mmCIF file of C-alpha atoms (C1' of nucleotides) in Angstrom:
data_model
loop_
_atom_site.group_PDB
_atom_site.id
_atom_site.type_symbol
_atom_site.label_atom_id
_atom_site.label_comp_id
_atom_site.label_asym_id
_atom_site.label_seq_id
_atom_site.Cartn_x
_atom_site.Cartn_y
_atom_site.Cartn_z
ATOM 1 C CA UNK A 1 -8.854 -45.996 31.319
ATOM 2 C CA UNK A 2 -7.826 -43.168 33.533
ATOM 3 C CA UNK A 3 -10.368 -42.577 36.140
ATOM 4 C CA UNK A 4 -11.555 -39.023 36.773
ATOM 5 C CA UNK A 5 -8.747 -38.277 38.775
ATOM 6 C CA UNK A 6 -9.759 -36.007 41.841
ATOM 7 C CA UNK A 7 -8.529 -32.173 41.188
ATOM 8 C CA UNK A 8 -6.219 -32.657 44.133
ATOM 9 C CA UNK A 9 -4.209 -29.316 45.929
ATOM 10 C CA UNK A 10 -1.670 -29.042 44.254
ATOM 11 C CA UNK A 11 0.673 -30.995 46.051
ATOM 12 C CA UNK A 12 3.610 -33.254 45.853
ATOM 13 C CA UNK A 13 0.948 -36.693 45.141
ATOM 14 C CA UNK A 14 3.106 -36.625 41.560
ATOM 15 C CA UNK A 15 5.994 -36.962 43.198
ATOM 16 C CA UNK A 16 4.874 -39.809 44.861
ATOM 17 C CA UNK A 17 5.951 -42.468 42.509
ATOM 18 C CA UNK A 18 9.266 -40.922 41.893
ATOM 19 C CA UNK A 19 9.974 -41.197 45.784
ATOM 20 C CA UNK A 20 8.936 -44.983 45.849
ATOM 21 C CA UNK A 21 11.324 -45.728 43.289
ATOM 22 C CA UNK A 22 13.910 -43.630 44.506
ATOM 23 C CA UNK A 23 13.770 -46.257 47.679
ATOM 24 C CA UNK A 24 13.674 -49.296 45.805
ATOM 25 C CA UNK A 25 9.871 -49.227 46.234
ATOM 26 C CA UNK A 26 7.673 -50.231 43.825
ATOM 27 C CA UNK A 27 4.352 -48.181 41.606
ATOM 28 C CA UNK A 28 1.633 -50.641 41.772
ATOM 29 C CA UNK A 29 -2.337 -50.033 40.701
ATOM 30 C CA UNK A 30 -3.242 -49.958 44.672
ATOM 31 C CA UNK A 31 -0.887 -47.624 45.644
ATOM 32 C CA UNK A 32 -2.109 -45.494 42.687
ATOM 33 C CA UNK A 33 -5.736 -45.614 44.332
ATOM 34 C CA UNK A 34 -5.283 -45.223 47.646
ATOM 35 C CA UNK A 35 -2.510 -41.948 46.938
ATOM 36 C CA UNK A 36 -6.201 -40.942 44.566
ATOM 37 C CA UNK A 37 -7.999 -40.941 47.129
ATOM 38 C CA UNK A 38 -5.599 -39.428 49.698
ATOM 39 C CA UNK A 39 -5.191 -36.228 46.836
ATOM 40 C CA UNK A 40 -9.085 -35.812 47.451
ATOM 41 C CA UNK A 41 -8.821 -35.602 51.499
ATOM 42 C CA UNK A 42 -7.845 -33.007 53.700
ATOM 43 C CA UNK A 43 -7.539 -32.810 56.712
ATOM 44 C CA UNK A 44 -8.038 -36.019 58.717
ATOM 45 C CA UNK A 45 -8.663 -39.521 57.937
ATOM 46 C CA UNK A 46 -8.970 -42.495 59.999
ATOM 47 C CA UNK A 47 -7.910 -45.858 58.054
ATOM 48 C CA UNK A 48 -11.059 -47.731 58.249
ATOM 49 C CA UNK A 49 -12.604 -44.427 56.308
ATOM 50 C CA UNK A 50 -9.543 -44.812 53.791
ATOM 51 C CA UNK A 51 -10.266 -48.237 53.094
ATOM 52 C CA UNK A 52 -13.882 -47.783 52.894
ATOM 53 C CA UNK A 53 -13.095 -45.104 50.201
ATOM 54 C CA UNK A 54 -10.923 -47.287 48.381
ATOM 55 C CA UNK A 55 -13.275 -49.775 48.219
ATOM 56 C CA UNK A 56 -15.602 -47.459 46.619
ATOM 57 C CA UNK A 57 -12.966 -47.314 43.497
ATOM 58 C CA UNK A 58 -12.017 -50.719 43.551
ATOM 59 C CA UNK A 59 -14.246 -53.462 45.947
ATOM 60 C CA UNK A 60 -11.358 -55.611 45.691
ATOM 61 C CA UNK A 61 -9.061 -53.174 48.130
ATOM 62 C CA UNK A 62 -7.959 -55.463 50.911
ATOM 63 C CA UNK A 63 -7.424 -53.769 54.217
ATOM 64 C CA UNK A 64 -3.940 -55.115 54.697
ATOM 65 C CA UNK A 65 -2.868 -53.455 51.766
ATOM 66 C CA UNK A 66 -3.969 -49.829 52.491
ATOM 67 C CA UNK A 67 -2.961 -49.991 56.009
ATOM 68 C CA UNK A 68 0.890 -51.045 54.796
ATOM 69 C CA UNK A 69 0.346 -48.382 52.017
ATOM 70 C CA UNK A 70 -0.217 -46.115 54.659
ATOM 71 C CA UNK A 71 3.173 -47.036 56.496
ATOM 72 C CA UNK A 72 4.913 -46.951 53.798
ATOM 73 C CA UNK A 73 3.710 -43.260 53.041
ATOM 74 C CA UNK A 74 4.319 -42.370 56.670
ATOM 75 C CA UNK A 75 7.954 -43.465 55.762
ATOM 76 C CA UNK A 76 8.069 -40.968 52.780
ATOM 77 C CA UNK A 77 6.380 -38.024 55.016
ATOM 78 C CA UNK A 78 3.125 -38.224 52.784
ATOM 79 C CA UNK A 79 0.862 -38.797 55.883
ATOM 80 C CA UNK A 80 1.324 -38.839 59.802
ATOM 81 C CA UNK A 81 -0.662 -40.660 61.816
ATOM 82 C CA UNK A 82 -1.718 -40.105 65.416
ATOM 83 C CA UNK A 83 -4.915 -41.908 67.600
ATOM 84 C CA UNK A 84 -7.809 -40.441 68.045
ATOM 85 C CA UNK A 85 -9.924 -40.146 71.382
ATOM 86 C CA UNK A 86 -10.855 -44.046 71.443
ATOM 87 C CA UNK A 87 -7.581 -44.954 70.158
ATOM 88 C CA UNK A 88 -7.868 -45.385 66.758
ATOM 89 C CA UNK A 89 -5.395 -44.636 64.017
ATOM 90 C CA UNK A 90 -6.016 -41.359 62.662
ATOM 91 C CA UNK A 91 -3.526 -40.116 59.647
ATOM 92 C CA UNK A 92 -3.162 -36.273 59.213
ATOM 93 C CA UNK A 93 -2.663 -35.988 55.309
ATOM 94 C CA UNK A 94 0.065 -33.979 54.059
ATOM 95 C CA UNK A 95 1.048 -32.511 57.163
ATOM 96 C CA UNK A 96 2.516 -29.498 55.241
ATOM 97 C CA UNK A 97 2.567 -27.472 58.282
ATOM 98 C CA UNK A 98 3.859 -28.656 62.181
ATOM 99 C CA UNK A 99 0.545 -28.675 64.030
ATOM 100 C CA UNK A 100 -0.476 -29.567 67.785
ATOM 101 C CA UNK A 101 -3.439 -30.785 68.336
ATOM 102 C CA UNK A 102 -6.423 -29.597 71.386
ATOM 103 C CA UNK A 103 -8.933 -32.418 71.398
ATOM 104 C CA UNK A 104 -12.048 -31.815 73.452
ATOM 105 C CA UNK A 105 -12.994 -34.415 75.222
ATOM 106 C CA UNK A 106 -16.730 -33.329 75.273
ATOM 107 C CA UNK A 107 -17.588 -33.268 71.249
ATOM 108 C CA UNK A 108 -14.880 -34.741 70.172
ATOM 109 C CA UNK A 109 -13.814 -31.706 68.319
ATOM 110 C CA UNK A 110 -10.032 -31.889 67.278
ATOM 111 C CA UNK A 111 -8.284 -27.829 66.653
ATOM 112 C CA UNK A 112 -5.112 -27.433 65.000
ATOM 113 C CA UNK A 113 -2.347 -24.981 66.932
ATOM 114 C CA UNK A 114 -0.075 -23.504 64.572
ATOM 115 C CA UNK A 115 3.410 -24.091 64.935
ATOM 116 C CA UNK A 116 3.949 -20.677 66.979
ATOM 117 C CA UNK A 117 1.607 -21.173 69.224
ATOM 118 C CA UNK A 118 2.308 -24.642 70.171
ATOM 119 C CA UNK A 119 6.455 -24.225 70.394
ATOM 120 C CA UNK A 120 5.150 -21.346 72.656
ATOM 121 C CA UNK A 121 3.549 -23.934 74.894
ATOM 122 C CA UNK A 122 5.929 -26.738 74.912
ATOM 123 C CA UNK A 123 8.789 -25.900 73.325
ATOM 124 C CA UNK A 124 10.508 -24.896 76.312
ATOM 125 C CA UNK A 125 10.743 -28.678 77.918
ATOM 126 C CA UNK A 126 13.757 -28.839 74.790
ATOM 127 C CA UNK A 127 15.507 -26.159 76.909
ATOM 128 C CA UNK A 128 14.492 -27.546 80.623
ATOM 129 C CA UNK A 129 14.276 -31.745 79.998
ATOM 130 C CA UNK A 130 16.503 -31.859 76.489
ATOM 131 C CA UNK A 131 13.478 -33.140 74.819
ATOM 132 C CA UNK A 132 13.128 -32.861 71.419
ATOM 133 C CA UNK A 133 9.049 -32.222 70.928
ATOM 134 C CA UNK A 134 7.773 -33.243 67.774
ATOM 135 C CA UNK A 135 4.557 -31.534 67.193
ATOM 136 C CA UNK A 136 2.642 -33.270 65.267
ATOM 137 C CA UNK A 137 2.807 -35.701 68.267
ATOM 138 C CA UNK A 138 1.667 -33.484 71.113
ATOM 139 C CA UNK A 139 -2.210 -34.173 71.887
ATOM 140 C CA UNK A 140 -3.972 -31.987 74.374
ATOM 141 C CA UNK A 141 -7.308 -33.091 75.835
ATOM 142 C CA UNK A 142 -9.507 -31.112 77.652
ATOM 143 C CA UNK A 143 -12.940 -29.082 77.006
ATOM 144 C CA UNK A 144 -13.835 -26.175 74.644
ATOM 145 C CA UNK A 145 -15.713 -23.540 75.381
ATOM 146 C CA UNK A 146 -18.482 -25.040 74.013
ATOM 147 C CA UNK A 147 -18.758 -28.199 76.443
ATOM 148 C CA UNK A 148 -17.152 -26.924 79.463
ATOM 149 C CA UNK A 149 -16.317 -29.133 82.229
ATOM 150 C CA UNK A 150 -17.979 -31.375 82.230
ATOM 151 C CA UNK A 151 -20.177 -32.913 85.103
ATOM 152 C CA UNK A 152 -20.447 -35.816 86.317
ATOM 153 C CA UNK B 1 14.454 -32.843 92.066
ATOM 154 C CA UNK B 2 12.500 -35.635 90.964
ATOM 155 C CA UNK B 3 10.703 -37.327 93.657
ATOM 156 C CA UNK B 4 10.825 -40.897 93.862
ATOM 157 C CA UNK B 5 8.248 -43.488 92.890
ATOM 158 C CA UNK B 6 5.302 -42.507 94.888
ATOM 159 C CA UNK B 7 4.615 -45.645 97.352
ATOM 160 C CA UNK B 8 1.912 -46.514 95.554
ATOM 161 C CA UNK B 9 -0.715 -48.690 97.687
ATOM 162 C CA UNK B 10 -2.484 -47.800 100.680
ATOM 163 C CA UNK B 11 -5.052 -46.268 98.605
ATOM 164 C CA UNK B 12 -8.453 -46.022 98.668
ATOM 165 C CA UNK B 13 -9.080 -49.396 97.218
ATOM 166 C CA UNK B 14 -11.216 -50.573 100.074
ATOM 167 C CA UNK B 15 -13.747 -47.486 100.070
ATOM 168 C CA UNK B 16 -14.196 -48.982 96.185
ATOM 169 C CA UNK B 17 -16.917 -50.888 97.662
ATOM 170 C CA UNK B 18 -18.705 -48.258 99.378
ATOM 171 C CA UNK B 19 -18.286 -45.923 96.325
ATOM 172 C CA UNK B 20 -19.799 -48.213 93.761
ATOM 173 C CA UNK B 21 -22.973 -49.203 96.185
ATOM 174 C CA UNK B 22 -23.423 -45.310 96.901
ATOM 175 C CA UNK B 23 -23.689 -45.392 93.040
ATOM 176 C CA UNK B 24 -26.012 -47.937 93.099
ATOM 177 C CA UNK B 25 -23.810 -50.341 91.446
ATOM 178 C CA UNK B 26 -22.800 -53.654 92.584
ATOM 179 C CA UNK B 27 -20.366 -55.504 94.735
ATOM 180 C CA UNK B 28 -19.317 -58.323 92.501
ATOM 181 C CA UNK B 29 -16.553 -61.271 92.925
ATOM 182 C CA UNK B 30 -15.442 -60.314 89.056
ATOM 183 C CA UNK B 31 -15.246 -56.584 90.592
ATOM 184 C CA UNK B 32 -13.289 -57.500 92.940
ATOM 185 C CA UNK B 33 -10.823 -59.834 91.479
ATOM 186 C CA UNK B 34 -9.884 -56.686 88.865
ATOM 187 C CA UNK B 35 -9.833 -54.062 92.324
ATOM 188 C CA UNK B 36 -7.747 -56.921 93.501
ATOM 189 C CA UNK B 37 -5.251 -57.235 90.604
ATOM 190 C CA UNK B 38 -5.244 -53.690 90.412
ATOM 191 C CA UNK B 39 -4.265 -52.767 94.360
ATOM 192 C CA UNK B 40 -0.927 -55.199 93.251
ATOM 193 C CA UNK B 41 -0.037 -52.585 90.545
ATOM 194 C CA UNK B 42 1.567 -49.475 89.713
ATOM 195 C CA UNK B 43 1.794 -47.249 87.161
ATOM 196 C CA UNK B 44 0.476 -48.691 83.917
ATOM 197 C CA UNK B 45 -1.195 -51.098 82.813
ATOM 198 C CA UNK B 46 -2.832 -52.123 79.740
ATOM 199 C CA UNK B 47 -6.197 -53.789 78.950
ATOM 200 C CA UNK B 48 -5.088 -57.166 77.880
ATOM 201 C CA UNK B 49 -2.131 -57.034 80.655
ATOM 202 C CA UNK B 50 -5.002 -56.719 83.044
ATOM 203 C CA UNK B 51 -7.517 -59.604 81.361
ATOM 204 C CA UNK B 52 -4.070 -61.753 81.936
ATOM 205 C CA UNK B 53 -3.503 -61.679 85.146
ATOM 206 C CA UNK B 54 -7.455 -61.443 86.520
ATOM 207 C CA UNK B 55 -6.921 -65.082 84.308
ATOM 208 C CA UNK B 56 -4.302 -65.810 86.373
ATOM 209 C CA UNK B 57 -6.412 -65.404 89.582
ATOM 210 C CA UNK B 58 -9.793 -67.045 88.041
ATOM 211 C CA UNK B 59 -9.253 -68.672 84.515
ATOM 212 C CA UNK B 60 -13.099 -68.042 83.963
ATOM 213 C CA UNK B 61 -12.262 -64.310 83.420
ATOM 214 C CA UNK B 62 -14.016 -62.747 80.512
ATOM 215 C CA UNK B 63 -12.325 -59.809 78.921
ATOM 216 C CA UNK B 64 -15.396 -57.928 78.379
ATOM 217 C CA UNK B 65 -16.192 -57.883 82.293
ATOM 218 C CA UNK B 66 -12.890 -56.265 82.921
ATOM 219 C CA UNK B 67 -13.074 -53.753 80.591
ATOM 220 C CA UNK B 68 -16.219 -52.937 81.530
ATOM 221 C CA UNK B 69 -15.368 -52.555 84.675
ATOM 222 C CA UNK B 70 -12.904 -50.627 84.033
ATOM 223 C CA UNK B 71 -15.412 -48.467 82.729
ATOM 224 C CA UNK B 72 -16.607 -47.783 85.874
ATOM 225 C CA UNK B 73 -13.560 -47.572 88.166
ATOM 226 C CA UNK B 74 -12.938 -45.189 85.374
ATOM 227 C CA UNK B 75 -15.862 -43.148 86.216
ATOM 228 C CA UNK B 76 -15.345 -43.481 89.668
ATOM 229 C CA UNK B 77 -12.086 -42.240 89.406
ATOM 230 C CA UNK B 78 -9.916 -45.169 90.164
ATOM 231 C CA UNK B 79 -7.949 -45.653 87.392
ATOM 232 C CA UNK B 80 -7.255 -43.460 84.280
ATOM 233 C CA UNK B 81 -6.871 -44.540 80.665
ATOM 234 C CA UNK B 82 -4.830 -43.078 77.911
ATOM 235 C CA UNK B 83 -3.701 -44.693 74.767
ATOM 236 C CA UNK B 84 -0.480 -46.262 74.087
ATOM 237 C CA UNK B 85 1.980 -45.305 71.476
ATOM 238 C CA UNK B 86 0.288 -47.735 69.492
ATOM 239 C CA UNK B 87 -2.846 -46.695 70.411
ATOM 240 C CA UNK B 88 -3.576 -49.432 72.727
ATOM 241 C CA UNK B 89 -5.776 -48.929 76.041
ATOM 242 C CA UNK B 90 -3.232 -47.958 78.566
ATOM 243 C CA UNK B 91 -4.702 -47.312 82.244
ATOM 244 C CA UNK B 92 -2.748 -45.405 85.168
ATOM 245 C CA UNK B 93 -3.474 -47.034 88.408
ATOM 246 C CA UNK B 94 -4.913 -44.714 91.160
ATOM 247 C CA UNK B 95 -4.425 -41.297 89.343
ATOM 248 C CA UNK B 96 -2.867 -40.106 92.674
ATOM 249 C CA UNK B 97 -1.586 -36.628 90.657
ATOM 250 C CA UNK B 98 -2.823 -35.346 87.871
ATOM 251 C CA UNK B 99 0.375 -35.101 85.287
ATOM 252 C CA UNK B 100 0.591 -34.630 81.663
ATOM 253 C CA UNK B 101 2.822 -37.526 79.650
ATOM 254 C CA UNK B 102 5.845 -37.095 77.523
ATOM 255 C CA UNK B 103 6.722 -39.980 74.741
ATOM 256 C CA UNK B 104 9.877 -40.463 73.509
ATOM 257 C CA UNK B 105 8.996 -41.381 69.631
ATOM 258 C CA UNK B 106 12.094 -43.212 69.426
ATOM 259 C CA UNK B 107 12.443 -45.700 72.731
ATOM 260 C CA UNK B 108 9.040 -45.580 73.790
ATOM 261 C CA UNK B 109 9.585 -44.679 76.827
ATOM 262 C CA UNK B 110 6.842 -42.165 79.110
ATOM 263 C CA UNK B 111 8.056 -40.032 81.375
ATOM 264 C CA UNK B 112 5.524 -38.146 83.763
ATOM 265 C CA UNK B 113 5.162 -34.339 84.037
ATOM 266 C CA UNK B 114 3.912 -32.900 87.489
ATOM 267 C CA UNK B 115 0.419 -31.222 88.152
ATOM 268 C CA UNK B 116 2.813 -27.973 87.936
ATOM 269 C CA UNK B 117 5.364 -28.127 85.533
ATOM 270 C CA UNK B 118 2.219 -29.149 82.939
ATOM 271 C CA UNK B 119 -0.014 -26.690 83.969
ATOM 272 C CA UNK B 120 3.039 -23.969 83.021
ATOM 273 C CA UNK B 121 3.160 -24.972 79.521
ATOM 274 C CA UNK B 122 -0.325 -25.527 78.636
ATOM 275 C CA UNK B 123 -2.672 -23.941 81.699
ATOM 276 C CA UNK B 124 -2.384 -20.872 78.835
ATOM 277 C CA UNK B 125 -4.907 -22.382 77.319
ATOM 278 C CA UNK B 126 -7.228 -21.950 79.367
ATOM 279 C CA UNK B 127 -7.300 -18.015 79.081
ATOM 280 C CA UNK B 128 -6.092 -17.639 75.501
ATOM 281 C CA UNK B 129 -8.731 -19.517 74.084
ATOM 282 C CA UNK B 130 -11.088 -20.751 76.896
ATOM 283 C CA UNK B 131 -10.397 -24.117 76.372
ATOM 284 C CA UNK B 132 -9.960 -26.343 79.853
ATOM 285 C CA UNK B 133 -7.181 -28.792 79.846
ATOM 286 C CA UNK B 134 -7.451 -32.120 81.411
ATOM 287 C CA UNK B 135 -3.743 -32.807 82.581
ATOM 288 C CA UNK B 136 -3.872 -36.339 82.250
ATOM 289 C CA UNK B 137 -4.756 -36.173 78.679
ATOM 290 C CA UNK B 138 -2.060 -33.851 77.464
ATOM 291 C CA UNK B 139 0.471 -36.389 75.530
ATOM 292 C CA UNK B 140 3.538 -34.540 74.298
ATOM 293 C CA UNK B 141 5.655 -36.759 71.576
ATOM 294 C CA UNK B 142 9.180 -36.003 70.608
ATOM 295 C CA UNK B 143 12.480 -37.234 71.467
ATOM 296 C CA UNK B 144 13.968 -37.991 75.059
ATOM 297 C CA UNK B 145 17.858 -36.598 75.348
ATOM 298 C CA UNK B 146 18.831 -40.508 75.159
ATOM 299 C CA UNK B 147 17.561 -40.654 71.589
ATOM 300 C CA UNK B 148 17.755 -37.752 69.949
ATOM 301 C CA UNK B 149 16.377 -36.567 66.925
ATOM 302 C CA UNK B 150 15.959 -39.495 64.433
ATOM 303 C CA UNK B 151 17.115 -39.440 61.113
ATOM 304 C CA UNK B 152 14.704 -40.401 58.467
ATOM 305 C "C1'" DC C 1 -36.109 -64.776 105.103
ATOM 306 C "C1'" DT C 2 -38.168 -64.078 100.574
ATOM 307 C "C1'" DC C 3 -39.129 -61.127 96.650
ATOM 308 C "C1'" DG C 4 -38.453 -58.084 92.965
ATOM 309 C "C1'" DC C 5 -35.819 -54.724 90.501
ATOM 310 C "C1'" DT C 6 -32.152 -54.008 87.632
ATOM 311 C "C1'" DA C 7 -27.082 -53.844 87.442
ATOM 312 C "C1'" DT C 8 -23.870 -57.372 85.759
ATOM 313 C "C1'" DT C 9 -22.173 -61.210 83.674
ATOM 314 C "C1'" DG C 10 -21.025 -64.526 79.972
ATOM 315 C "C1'" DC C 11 -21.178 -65.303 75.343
ATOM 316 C "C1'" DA C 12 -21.042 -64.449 70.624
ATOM 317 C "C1'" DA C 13 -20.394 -61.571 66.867
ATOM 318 C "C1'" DG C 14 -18.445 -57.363 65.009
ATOM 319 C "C1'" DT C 15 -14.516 -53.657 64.433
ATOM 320 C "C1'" DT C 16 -10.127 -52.148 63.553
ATOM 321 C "C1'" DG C 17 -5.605 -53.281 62.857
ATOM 322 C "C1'" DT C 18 -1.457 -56.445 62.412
ATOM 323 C "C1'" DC C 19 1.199 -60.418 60.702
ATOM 324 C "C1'" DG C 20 3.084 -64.427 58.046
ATOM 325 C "C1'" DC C 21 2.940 -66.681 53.730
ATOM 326 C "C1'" DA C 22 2.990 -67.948 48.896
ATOM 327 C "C1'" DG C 23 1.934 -66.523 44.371
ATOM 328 C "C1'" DG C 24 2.105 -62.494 41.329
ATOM 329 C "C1'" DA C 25 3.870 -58.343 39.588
ATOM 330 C "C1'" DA C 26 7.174 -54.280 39.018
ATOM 331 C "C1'" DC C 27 11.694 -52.883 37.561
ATOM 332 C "C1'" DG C 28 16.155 -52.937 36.053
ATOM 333 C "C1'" DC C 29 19.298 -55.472 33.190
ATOM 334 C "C1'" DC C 30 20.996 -57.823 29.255
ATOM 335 C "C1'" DG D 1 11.719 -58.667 24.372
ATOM 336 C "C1'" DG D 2 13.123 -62.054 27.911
ATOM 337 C "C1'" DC D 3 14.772 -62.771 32.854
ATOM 338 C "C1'" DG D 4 15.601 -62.755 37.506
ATOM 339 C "C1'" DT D 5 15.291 -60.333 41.826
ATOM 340 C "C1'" DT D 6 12.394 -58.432 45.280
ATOM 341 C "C1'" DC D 7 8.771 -56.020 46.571
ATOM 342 C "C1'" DC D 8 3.664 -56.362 46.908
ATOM 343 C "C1'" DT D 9 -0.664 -58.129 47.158
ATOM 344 C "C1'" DG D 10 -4.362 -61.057 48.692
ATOM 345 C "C1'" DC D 11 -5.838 -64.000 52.180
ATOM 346 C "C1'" DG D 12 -6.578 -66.126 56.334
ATOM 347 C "C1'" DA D 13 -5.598 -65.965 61.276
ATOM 348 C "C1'" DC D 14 -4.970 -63.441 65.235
ATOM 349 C "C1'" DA D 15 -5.003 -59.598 68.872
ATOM 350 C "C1'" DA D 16 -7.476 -56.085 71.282
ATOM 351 C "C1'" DC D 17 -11.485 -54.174 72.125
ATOM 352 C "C1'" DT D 18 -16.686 -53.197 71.889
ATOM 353 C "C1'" DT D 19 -21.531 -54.087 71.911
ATOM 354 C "C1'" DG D 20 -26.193 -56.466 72.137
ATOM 355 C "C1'" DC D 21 -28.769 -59.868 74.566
ATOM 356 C "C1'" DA D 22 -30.661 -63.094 77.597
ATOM 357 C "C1'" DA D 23 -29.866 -65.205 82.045
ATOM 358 C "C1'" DT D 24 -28.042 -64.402 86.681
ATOM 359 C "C1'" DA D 25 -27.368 -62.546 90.938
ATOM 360 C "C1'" DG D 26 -26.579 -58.361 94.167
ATOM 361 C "C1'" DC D 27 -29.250 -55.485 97.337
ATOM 362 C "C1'" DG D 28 -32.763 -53.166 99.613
ATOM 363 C "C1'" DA D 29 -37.583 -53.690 100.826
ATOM 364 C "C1'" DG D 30 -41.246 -55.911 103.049
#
DNA sequence: CTCGCTATTGCAAGTTGTCGCAGGAACGCC
DNA sequence: GGCGTTCCTGCGACAACTTGCAATAGCGAG
């Protein structure tokens, strides 16, 4: 009965389990699917798209479930989640690398900054406010090349 | 030196009016209960704070009407939205100054960079890779000296 | 002052998430 | 292989928005 397991990166989604019970935390079937289904993403992923992709495994996946999956993952460092441009919650799978994020505000486009780049940026308010920046948290919005300013 | 809490009021509130008809768009009592509600604040506000206290004006306040008008005094360029650290609607009354946000992850606190100060860290941007930021939706997440780092 | 055009409103239904609860299921232990 | 402890799941209810529609009401025109 295993399912055709998606050929995943090869990536820490075994090691999953081990860290659940390693906090107390518990292997169920669900958990199983939805970490599945977050081997065969990259990239982003919003959680109505998760769940919707559960569901195609298993109808029975109850919202409630994957979103508290999710958190639970977040707690491990398998995901990190972030809003999008209309506010919804947007996970980042296996952030394996600190990225910033440029979102244009025109298409909608999201671009990664490498780690480099962005501590080039903002790194210096750690020196000049004592703030600790977290990457993976900084959002920039403006336009790309493509759109331009827009006008209005 | 940090300047204190711009006196926020004597705005343009009462050209509002005049803007929306120039726009063609109407001069409504629900329009101006919200303009109303909104003159009294500062800072930020969030959708549902906003539906609650147009309620507590006229109970017969419909949520959709105020975020829709929102909409507009968005587009007019009255008020500015953003999303909370839990991705919740946020608005900023009367965008006096552009500025860039920084979150602390840890106390949730938002503390405002100037039009200046932002436009040194990420105004690069502009040249390196032709991409035009919009100040007011640059979010920078990390921890505020009062925090610190968190251990997880 | 009345009329007509069309922006707005109010309402209802739909999304996307979150939360509390009670039964069910993992896990470790004996 | 049983058992008990606790974590999880499933479910229904709720919060915060969003959107489509028909009816209403600003506003300028005549």
């Amino acid at each position: 009965m295993s399912a055709p397991v998606a050929p995943a990166r090869a990536l820490p989604w075994d090691t999953a389990r081990g860290a659940l019970r390693a906090r107390g935390l518990r292997w169920t079937p669900q958990r199983r699917l939805i970490l599945e289904v977050l081997a065969g993403t990259t990239g982003h992923i919003t959680g109505a798209e998760l769940v919707e992709r559960c569901r195609a495994h298993d109808a029975a996946t109850i919202p409630s479930t994957v979103y508290r999956t999710l958190d639970v993952l977040e707690d491990l460092g398998y995901v990190r989640h972030s809003h999008g441009a209309d506010g919804r919650e947007e996970y980042h799978v296996l952030p394996g690398a600190e990225h910033a994020h440029l979102r244009c505000l025109g298409c909608g486009s999201v671009v990664e900054i490498g780690r480099d780049e962005a501590l080039a940026l903002v790194g210096g308010l750690g020196s000049s406010r004592g703030f600790t920046v977290v990457l993976s948290h900084v959002m920039i919005g403006g336009y790309c090349p493509g759109c331009g300013p827009e006008v209005s």
